[in-house]
Coordinates of C-alpha atoms in Angstrom, one line a residue:
X1 CA 7.0 -16.9 2.6
X2 CA 4.2 -14.8 4.0
X3 CA 1.1 -16.0 5.9
X4 CA -0.8 -15.7 2.6
X5 CA 1.6 -18.0 0.7
X6 CA 1.3 -21.8 0.4
X7 CA 4.2 -24.1 0.0
X8 CA 3.3 -27.3 -1.9
X9 CA 5.7 -30.1 -2.4
X10 CA 5.2 -32.4 -5.4
X11 CA 5.2 -36.1 -4.3
X12 CA 6.6 -37.2 -7.7
X13 CA 9.5 -34.9 -8.3
X14 CA 10.0 -33.3 -4.9
X15 CA 9.7 -29.8 -6.4
X16 CA 8.4 -27.1 -4.0
X17 CA 5.9 -24.7 -5.4
X18 CA 5.1 -21.5 -3.6
X19 CA 1.6 -20.2 -4.3
X20 CA -0.1 -16.9 -3.4
X21 CA -3.3 -18.0 -1.6
X22 CA -5.4 -15.0 -2.5
X23 CA -4.7 -15.1 -6.3
X24 CA -3.6 -18.6 -6.9
X25 CA -0.5 -17.3 -8.7
X26 CA 2.7 -19.3 -8.6
X27 CA 5.4 -17.2 -7.0
X28 CA 8.3 -19.6 -7.1
X29 CA 9.3 -23.1 -7.9
X30 CA 12.3 -24.8 -6.3
X31 CA 13.6 -28.1 -7.6
X32 CA 15.4 -30.5 -5.2
X33 CA 18.8 -29.6 -6.5
X34 CA 18.2 -25.9 -5.8
X35 CA 17.7 -26.4 -2.1
X36 CA 20.1 -26.5 0.8
X37 CA 20.1 -29.1 3.6
X38 CA 17.4 -27.1 5.5
X39 CA 15.1 -27.1 2.4
X40 CA 15.5 -23.4 1.7
X41 CA 16.1 -22.2 -1.9
X42 CA 19.7 -21.6 -2.8
X43 CA 20.4 -18.1 -4.2
X44 CA 22.0 -18.1 -7.7
X45 CA 24.1 -15.0 -7.9
X46 CA 24.1 -14.9 -11.7
X47 CA 20.3 -15.1 -11.8
X48 CA 20.1 -12.4 -9.1
X49 CA 22.3 -10.1 -11.2
X50 CA 20.1 -10.7 -14.3
X51 CA 16.9 -9.9 -12.5
X52 CA 18.5 -6.8 -10.9
X53 CA 19.6 -5.6 -14.3
X54 CA 16.0 -6.1 -15.7
X55 CA 14.5 -4.2 -12.8
X56 CA 17.1 -1.3 -13.3
X57 CA 16.1 -1.1 -17.0
X58 CA 12.3 -0.7 -16.3
X59 CA 12.3 3.1 -15.7
X60 CA 14.0 3.8 -19.0
X61 CA 11.6 1.5 -20.8
X62 CA 8.7 3.2 -19.1
X63 CA 10.0 6.7 -20.1
X64 CA 10.3 5.5 -23.7
X65 CA 6.7 4.2 -23.7
X66 CA 5.4 7.5 -22.1
X67 CA 7.2 9.6 -24.7
X68 CA 5.9 7.5 -27.5
X69 CA 2.4 7.8 -26.1
X70 CA 2.7 11.6 -25.8
X71 CA 3.9 11.9 -29.4
X72 CA 1.1 9.8 -30.6
X73 CA -1.4 11.9 -28.6
X74 CA 0.1 15.1 -30.0
X75 CA -0.3 13.8 -33.6
X76 CA -3.8 12.4 -32.9
X77 CA -5.7 15.5 -33.8
X78 CA -4.0 15.8 -37.2
X79 CA -4.5 12.1 -37.9
X80 CA -8.2 12.4 -37.0
X81 CA -8.5 15.5 -39.2
X82 CA -6.9 13.6 -42.1
X83 CA -9.2 10.6 -41.6
X84 CA -12.3 12.9 -41.5
X85 CA -11.2 14.6 -44.7
X86 CA -10.8 11.3 -46.5
X87 CA -14.2 10.1 -45.3
X88 CA -15.8 13.4 -46.4
X89 CA -14.1 13.1 -49.9
X90 CA -15.4 9.5 -50.2
X91 CA -18.9 10.6 -49.4
X92 CA -18.7 13.4 -51.9
X93 CA -17.4 11.1 -54.6
X94 CA -20.1 8.6 -53.9
X95 CA -22.7 11.4 -54.3
X96 CA -21.2 12.4 -57.6
X97 CA -21.4 8.8 -58.9
X98 CA -17.7 8.0 -58.9
X99 CA -18.0 5.3 -56.3
X100 CA -20.7 2.5 -56.3
X101 CA -23.3 2.7 -53.6
X102 CA -26.2 5.0 -52.6
X103 CA -25.3 7.4 -49.8
X104 CA -29.0 7.3 -48.7
X105 CA -28.9 3.6 -47.9

């Protein structure tokens, strides 16, 4: 707990909630069965391993997202050109009377 965190204990269920004072964000909840004799949270090794694995997977996920974004950006010009051509054809057909609507409206 830092100086900017607040520990609040629920009087009904005795759960301790740690809140970041600046943002009001809940950082952690510790139920009575998850505390030792001193009131500190017990570490669950299995949970720690799961979190550690998720953190280790983040860079790969970020790389995948970056590559997908770069591919999308590379194809963006051709996609916009195709969209422009479709719109131009639609206006042309509307002017020739194939589509309902007046282009001057």
